[in-house]
Coordinates of C-alpha atoms and ligand atoms in Angstrom, one line a residue:
X1 CA 0.2 0.0 0.2
X2 CA 1.0 3.6 -0.8
X3 CA 0.7 4.8 3.0
X4 CA 0.2 8.6 3.8
X5 CA 1.0 9.3 7.6
X6 CA -0.2 12.5 8.9
X7 CA 1.9 13.3 12.0
X8 CA 4.9 11.6 10.3
X9 CA 8.0 13.6 11.9
X10 CA 6.8 13.0 16.1
X11 CA 7.6 10.4 17.6
X12 CA 4.7 8.1 17.3
X13 CA 4.6 8.7 13.6
X14 CA 8.2 7.4 13.6
X15 CA 7.7 4.2 14.5
X16 CA 4.7 3.9 12.4
X17 CA 6.9 4.9 9.8
X18 CA 9.8 2.5 10.1
X19 CA 7.0 -0.3 10.7
X20 CA 4.9 0.1 7.6
X21 CA 8.3 0.0 5.8
X22 CA 10.2 -2.7 6.8
X23 CA 6.7 -4.5 5.7
X24 CA 7.1 -2.4 2.6
X25 CA 4.5 -0.7 2.2
X26 CA 5.4 3.0 0.8
X27 CA 5.6 6.3 3.2
X28 CA 4.8 9.7 3.0
X29 CA 5.1 11.8 5.6
X30 CA 2.9 15.1 5.9
X31 CA 3.8 17.4 9.2
X32 CA 4.5 21.0 10.4
X33 CA 7.5 20.1 12.0
X34 CA 4.6 21.9 15.2
X35 CA 8.0 23.8 17.2
X36 CA 6.8 23.2 20.6
X37 CA 7.5 20.0 19.9
X38 CA 10.8 20.3 17.3
X39 CA 12.2 23.2 18.4
X40 CA 12.6 21.9 21.4
X41 CA 14.2 18.1 21.0
X42 CA 16.5 20.2 18.4
X43 CA 16.8 18.0 15.7
X44 CA 14.7 19.5 13.3
X45 CA 13.2 16.9 10.7
X46 CA 13.0 13.5 11.7
X47 CA 11.9 11.6 9.4
X48 CA 12.8 7.6 9.0
X49 CA 14.5 7.2 5.3
X50 CA 13.2 5.9 3.0
X51 CA 9.8 7.5 3.7
X52 CA 8.7 10.6 1.5
X53 CA 8.4 13.8 3.2
X54 CA 6.2 16.8 3.1
X55 CA 6.8 19.5 4.8
X56 CA 2.9 20.9 6.1
X57 CA -0.4 22.2 7.2
X58 CA -3.1 19.9 7.8
X59 CA -5.4 22.8 7.5
X60 CA -4.0 23.4 4.2
X61 CA -5.8 21.9 1.9
X62 CA -4.5 22.1 -1.4
X63 CA -0.9 20.3 0.1
X64 CA -3.6 17.2 2.3
X65 CA -4.5 16.7 -2.1
X66 CA -1.5 17.3 -3.0
X67 CA -0.2 13.7 -0.6
X68 CA -3.8 12.3 -0.5
X69 CA -3.6 11.9 -4.2
X70 CA -1.4 8.7 -4.5
X71 CA -2.4 7.6 -1.2
X72 CA -4.1 4.5 -0.2
X73 CA -4.1 4.1 3.2
X74 CA -3.8 6.9 6.1
X75 CA -2.6 6.6 9.6
X76 CA -3.7 9.9 10.8
X77 CA -1.4 10.4 14.1
X78 CA -1.0 14.2 13.4
X79 CA -2.4 16.4 16.7
X80 CA -0.7 19.0 19.4
X81 CA -1.0 17.0 22.2
X82 CA -1.2 17.9 26.4
X83 CA -3.5 17.3 28.8
X84 CA -2.7 20.6 30.6
X85 CA -2.0 23.1 28.1
X86 CA -4.9 22.3 26.7
X87 CA -7.2 24.0 29.3
X88 CA -5.9 27.4 28.6
X89 CA -4.3 27.3 24.1
X90 CA -7.4 26.0 23.6
X91 CA -7.6 27.3 20.0
X92 CA -3.8 25.2 19.3
X93 CA -6.0 21.8 19.9
X94 CA -8.9 22.7 18.6
X95 CA -7.7 23.7 15.3
X96 CA -4.9 21.2 15.4
X97 CA -7.2 18.5 16.2
X98 CA -10.1 19.1 15.3
X99 CA -10.2 21.0 12.2
X100 CA -7.3 19.7 10.8
X101 CA -9.0 15.5 11.3
X102 CA -11.7 17.6 9.5
X103 CA -10.1 19.0 6.1
X104 CA -8.3 15.0 5.7
X105 CA -11.7 13.9 5.5
X106 CA -13.3 17.1 3.4
X107 CA -10.1 17.3 1.1
X108 CA -10.7 13.0 0.5
X109 CA -14.6 13.6 -0.4
X110 CA -14.9 16.6 -2.0
X111 CA -12.4 15.3 -4.4
X112 CA -13.8 11.4 -4.4
X113 CA -10.2 10.4 -3.3
X114 CA -10.0 6.7 -3.4
X115 CA -9.0 6.2 0.2
X116 CA -9.7 2.7 1.2
X117 CA -8.7 2.9 4.7
X118 CA -7.6 5.9 7.8
X119 CA -7.0 4.5 10.8
X120 CA -6.5 7.9 13.1
X121 CA -5.3 8.2 17.0
X122 CA -7.7 8.4 19.4
X123 CA -6.8 8.6 23.2
X124 CA -7.9 6.9 26.9
X125 CA -8.3 10.1 27.9
X126 CA -11.3 10.4 26.5
X127 CA -12.8 8.3 28.7
X128 CA -12.1 10.1 31.3
X129 CA -12.5 8.1 34.7
X130 CA -11.9 4.7 34.9
X131 CA -13.6 2.0 35.6
X132 CA -14.4 0.4 38.9
X133 CA -15.8 -2.4 40.3
X134 CA -17.1 -2.6 44.2
X135 CA -16.5 -5.9 46.3
X136 CA -18.5 -5.0 49.2
X137 CA -22.0 -4.4 46.5
X138 CA -20.9 -6.7 43.6
X139 CA -20.9 -3.5 40.9
X140 CA -18.7 -2.2 38.2
X141 CA -19.3 1.8 38.3
X142 CA -17.5 4.2 35.9
X143 CA -15.5 6.7 37.8
X144 CA -17.5 10.2 38.0
X145 CA -15.5 13.4 38.5
X146 CA -13.7 13.6 41.9
X147 CA -15.3 16.3 43.8
X148 CA -12.7 19.5 44.3
X149 CA -14.0 19.4 48.3
X150 CA -12.7 15.7 48.4
X151 CA -9.4 16.9 45.7
X152 CA -9.0 19.9 49.2
X153 CA -9.4 17.2 51.7
X154 CA -6.1 15.1 50.4
X155 CA -8.5 12.2 49.7
X156 CA -7.3 11.2 46.7
X157 CA -10.3 8.1 45.8
X158 CA -13.7 7.0 44.6
X159 CA -15.5 5.7 47.5
X160 CA -18.2 3.7 45.7
X161 CA -21.4 5.6 45.6
X162 CA -24.1 3.6 47.1
X163 CA -21.9 2.4 50.3
X164 CA -19.0 4.9 50.4
X165 CA -15.7 1.9 50.3
X166 CA -13.0 2.6 48.7
X167 CA -13.6 0.7 44.4
X168 CA -11.0 -1.6 43.5
X169 CA -10.5 0.3 39.1
X170 CA -10.5 -2.9 36.8
X171 CA -10.1 -2.7 33.0
X172 CA -12.2 0.0 30.9
X173 CA -13.8 -2.2 27.3
X174 CA -14.4 -0.1 24.5
X175 CA -18.5 -0.3 24.8
X176 CA -17.7 2.4 27.6
X177 CA -19.1 5.9 26.9
X178 CA -16.9 8.7 26.7
X179 CA -16.8 11.0 29.4
X180 CA -13.4 13.6 28.6
X181 CA -12.1 16.5 31.7
X182 CA -10.4 18.3 29.2
X183 CA -10.3 20.5 26.0
X184 CA -7.2 17.2 24.5
X185 CA -9.7 14.4 25.4
X186 CA -12.7 16.7 23.9
X187 CA -10.6 16.2 20.2
X188 CA -9.4 13.2 20.2
X189 CA -12.9 11.6 20.9
X190 CA -14.1 14.7 17.6
X191 CA -11.3 12.4 16.0
X192 CA -12.6 9.9 16.5
X193 CA -16.6 10.6 15.8
X194 CA -15.6 12.7 12.2
X195 CA -13.7 9.6 11.2
X196 CA -16.6 6.6 12.3
X197 CA -19.0 9.1 11.3
X198 CA -17.3 10.4 8.0
X199 CA -16.1 7.5 7.1
X200 CA -19.1 5.5 6.9
X201 CA -21.5 8.0 5.4
X202 CA -18.9 8.1 2.6
X203 CA -17.6 5.0 2.8
X204 CA -13.8 5.3 3.7
X205 CA -13.0 2.6 6.0
X206 CA -12.1 3.9 9.1
X207 CA -10.3 2.6 11.9
X208 CA -9.7 4.8 15.7
X209 CA -6.4 3.6 18.0
X210 CA -7.6 5.0 21.6
X211 CA -3.8 4.9 23.0
X212 CA -2.0 4.8 26.4
X213 CA 0.0 6.4 27.6
X214 CA 2.8 5.9 25.4
X215 CA 6.0 5.1 25.7
X216 CA 9.7 4.8 23.9
X217 CA 13.4 6.8 22.7
X218 CA 12.9 9.1 20.6
X219 CA 9.8 11.0 23.1
X220 CA 10.6 14.4 23.5
X221 CA 12.4 14.7 26.6
X222 CA 12.3 18.5 26.5
X223 CA 8.9 19.4 26.0
X224 CA 7.3 19.1 30.2
X225 CA 3.8 19.1 28.6
X226 CA 3.1 15.9 27.2
X227 CA 4.5 12.7 28.6
X228 CA 5.1 11.3 32.3
X229 CA 8.0 8.9 31.7
X230 CA 9.8 11.9 29.5
X231 CA 9.6 14.3 31.9
X232 CA 10.6 12.2 34.8
X233 CA 13.5 11.2 33.2
X234 CA 14.0 14.7 31.9
X235 CA 14.0 15.8 35.5
X236 CA 16.4 12.5 37.2
X237 CA 18.9 13.3 33.8
X238 CA 18.6 16.8 35.0
X239 CA 19.5 15.5 38.5
X240 CA 16.5 16.8 39.9
X241 CA 13.9 15.1 41.8
X242 CA 10.7 13.5 40.0
X243 CA 7.9 15.6 41.1
X244 CA 4.8 12.9 41.4
X245 CA 1.3 14.7 42.1
X246 CA -1.3 13.7 45.5
X247 CA -0.3 10.2 47.1
X248 CA 1.8 8.9 43.6
X249 CA -0.9 5.9 43.7
X250 CA -2.6 7.4 41.3
X251 CA -2.2 5.0 37.5
X252 CA -2.0 4.9 34.4
X253 CA -2.0 1.8 31.1
X254 CA 2.5 2.1 29.6
X255 CA 2.4 1.1 26.6
X256 CA 5.6 0.9 24.3
X257 CA 5.9 2.9 21.1
X258 CA 6.8 0.1 18.4
X259 CA 3.6 -1.9 20.0
X260 CA 1.4 1.5 18.6
X261 CA 2.5 1.2 16.0
X262 CA 2.8 -2.4 14.9
X263 CA -1.5 -2.1 16.2
X264 CA -1.4 0.8 13.6
X265 CA 0.4 -1.5 11.1
X266 CA -2.9 -4.5 11.7
X267 CA -5.4 -1.8 11.1
X268 CA -4.2 -0.5 7.9
X269 CA -4.4 -4.2 6.3
X270 CA -7.5 -5.7 8.0
X271 CA -10.7 -5.8 6.3
X272 CA -12.2 -3.6 9.8
X273 CA -13.7 -0.7 9.8
X274 CA -16.1 1.1 11.6
X275 CA -14.3 0.0 14.7
X276 CA -12.8 1.7 18.1
X277 CA -9.7 -0.6 19.8
X278 CA -8.4 0.1 22.7
X279 CA -3.8 0.4 22.3
X280 CA -2.7 0.0 26.2
X281 CA -0.1 -2.4 27.7
X282 CA -3.5 -3.9 29.6
X283 CA -1.6 -3.4 33.7
X284 CA -1.6 -0.1 36.4
X285 CA 0.9 1.7 37.4
X286 CA 1.0 3.5 39.8
X287 CA 2.8 7.0 38.8
X288 CA 5.2 6.4 42.3
X289 CA 6.3 2.5 40.9
X290 CA 6.8 4.5 37.4
X291 CA 9.3 7.8 39.6
X292 CA 11.1 4.4 41.2
X293 CA 11.6 3.1 38.2
X294 CA 13.1 5.6 35.9
X295 CA 15.1 6.8 39.7
X296 CA 16.5 2.9 39.2
X297 CA 17.0 2.3 35.7
X298 CA 18.8 6.2 35.5
X299 CA 21.3 5.0 39.0
X300 CA 20.1 7.5 41.1
X301 CA 17.9 5.3 44.1
X302 CA 18.2 6.6 47.4
X303 CA 20.6 9.3 45.9
X304 CA 17.1 11.0 44.5
X305 CA 13.9 10.8 45.9
X306 CA 10.1 11.5 44.7
X307 CA 8.8 14.2 45.7
X308 CA 5.5 14.3 46.5
X309 CA 4.1 16.9 46.7
X310 CA 0.3 17.0 47.6
X311 CA -0.8 19.5 44.5
X312 CA -3.6 18.0 42.4
X313 CA -3.6 19.4 38.6
X314 CA -7.9 19.5 38.3
X315 CA -10.1 17.5 36.4
X316 CA -7.4 14.9 36.8
X317 CA -8.2 11.4 36.7
X318 CA -7.6 8.7 39.1
X319 CA -7.0 5.6 37.4
X320 CA -7.6 3.6 34.3
X321 CA -6.7 0.9 32.3
X322 CA -7.3 -0.8 29.2
X323 CA -8.8 -3.8 28.4
X324 CA -7.6 -4.7 25.0
X325 CA -9.5 -8.6 24.8
X326 CA -10.8 -6.8 22.0
X327 CA -8.2 -5.4 19.5
X328 CA -6.8 -9.5 20.5
X329 CA -9.3 -11.2 19.3
X330 CA -10.0 -8.6 15.9
X331 CA -6.3 -7.7 15.1
X332 CA -4.5 -10.6 17.0
X333 CA -2.7 -7.9 18.4
X334 CA -1.1 -8.2 21.6
X335 CA 2.1 -6.6 23.3
X336 CA 6.1 -7.6 23.0
X337 CA 7.8 -5.1 25.3
X338 CA 7.8 -5.2 29.0
X339 CA 7.8 -2.2 31.2
X340 CA 11.5 -2.3 32.6
X341 CA 12.8 -3.7 29.2
X342 CA 11.2 -0.3 28.0
X343 CA 12.4 1.9 30.3
X344 CA 16.2 -0.1 30.2
X345 CA 16.6 0.6 26.7
X346 CA 14.7 4.1 27.5
X347 CA 17.5 5.4 29.6
X348 CA 20.3 4.4 27.1
X349 CA 18.5 6.2 24.6
X350 CA 18.4 8.9 26.9
X351 CA 22.0 9.1 28.5
X352 CA 22.5 9.9 24.7
X353 CA 20.1 13.1 24.4
X354 CA 20.1 16.2 24.9
X355 CA 17.4 17.0 27.3
X356 CA 15.8 20.5 28.7
X357 CA 14.1 19.8 31.8
X358 CA 10.9 22.6 31.3
X359 CA 9.1 21.2 33.6
X360 CA 8.6 23.6 36.0
X361 CA 7.9 26.5 33.5
X362 CA 5.0 23.8 32.8
X363 CA 3.9 23.9 36.0
X364 CA 3.7 27.3 36.9
X365 CA 1.6 27.6 34.0
X366 CA -0.7 25.7 35.4
X367 CA -0.3 27.6 39.0
X368 CA -1.1 30.7 37.2
X369 CA -4.5 29.2 35.2
X370 CA -5.7 27.8 39.0
X371 CA -5.3 24.1 37.1
X372 CA -2.5 23.5 39.9
X373 CA -4.0 23.4 44.0
X374 CA -2.2 21.8 46.3
X375 CA -4.9 19.9 49.3
X376 CA -4.9 21.2 52.5
Ligands
LIG1 N1 2.5 10.2 23.1 C1 1.0 9.2 23.7 O1 1.4 8.7 25.3 C2 -0.1 9.2 23.5 C3 -1.5 8.9 23.8 C4 -3.1 9.1 22.9 C5 -2.4 9.0 22.1 N2 -1.5 9.6 21.4 C6 -1.7 10.3 19.7 O2 -0.9 10.0 19.3 C7 -0.7 11.1 18.1 C8 1.0 11.1 18.1 O3 0.9 11.2 18.8 P1 3.5 11.8 19.3 O4 2.9 11.2 21.1 O5 3.6 11.4 18.4 O6 3.3 13.1 19.3 P2 4.4 14.2 18.5 O7 3.6 15.6 18.9 O8 5.3 13.8 18.9 O9 3.6 14.3 17.1 C9 2.5 14.8 16.5 C10 3.2 15.1 15.1 O10 2.3 15.5 14.3 C11 2.5 17.1 14.1 N3 1.5 18.0 13.6 C12 0.5 18.7 14.4 N4 0.3 19.6 14.3 C13 -0.2 19.2 13.1 C14 -1.0 19.8 11.4 N5 -1.6 20.8 12.0 N6 -0.1 19.9 10.3 C15 1.3 18.7 10.5 N7 1.4 18.5 12.0 C16 0.3 18.3 12.8 C17 4.1 17.6 15.3 O11 4.9 18.4 14.4 C18 4.2 15.9 15.5 O12 5.0 16.2 14.9 C19 -1.4 11.8 17.8 O13 -2.2 11.7 17.3 C20 -1.2 11.5 20.1 O14 -3.3 12.2 20.6 C21 -0.1 9.5 21.9
LIG2 ZN1 -20.8 -0.4 47.0

């Protein structure tokens, strides 16, 4: 296939391009080299050899038509990424994520292009809070937004709405509805809905992949708006403690970028359409564990301690991790990289890469906009 990869100069895009080239597809990349990602990393254009690169914006119909004309399929990864920042740089997020996805489909529709498959990148953030089980009530309950009053007391876990006892997080399947709590999440929900709605109406087979937290060599170590693993590495390599919000026992689901790239390829190659799939490690890892693992692989265990601040980010979720049964069954996908191995590899790479620690700037911005607060 001739595949257009939007955002192909980005972190995940690079893995997807290499994965597709390895499988003998031909690849064109469209990427505007957004300075927040590319200037920060200091390495300009980063498109793997073997792919044809066009520097351009997804919002530009002319360049879109040029690259789409010769495409059999599209992996649409181009987007701006960051939950906290999206709560004040609102139009930057809607423009690059929602409008851009609209433009992509519009260009195909208006020019009656023969694109046979589009895979769009969605995010676990579109779920909002995860799924829980109350063992006492024997019920599965979807978590809601935590109240400000609860945050203020430093009471972090979600309680059962019936018996008020703490609940146990369970994996979330794709059938759970959206409950977005950030503009970034909203743009990813819209990306999915635009793709599936227009895909069905105009017979452009489309699939949305809900990525969980992706990590791996190549991720921007200097972009403080995204990726807790990268932010922690950048702190520790600059000999500063990783800053952990809440009590550090909140959890997420981590998946290696090479596993994500394989999911994208399998979705592009399959006949599946009109479907959404979780792409996650399927395991719950606490943020404290992530901080400890980073310190351990950096050989700084004991020398540097994670700084648990008791601060919280407004609208942040407590637990969410993937149920991956659907993608395993439909696409035969499963993860290949274990977290410890992946982090070790990330460390070897990060050591050789310069990283500017801009975490303080990002957290000051959150404070400035009242998005970061402290429990009393
Ligand atoms: N990294 C994660 O943990 C994660 C998790 C869930 C979902 N995702 C999604 O995966 C995709 C890739 O994320 P990533 O981590 O590789 O991010 P990234 O920032 O490294 O890559 C995104 C790329 O898109 C490009 N881009 C942005 N706006 C564009 C525009 N208007 N026109 C053309 N190119 C544009 C950027 O220059 C960048 O190279 C995104 O859609 C993101 O929402 C990522
Ligand atoms: Zn209960």
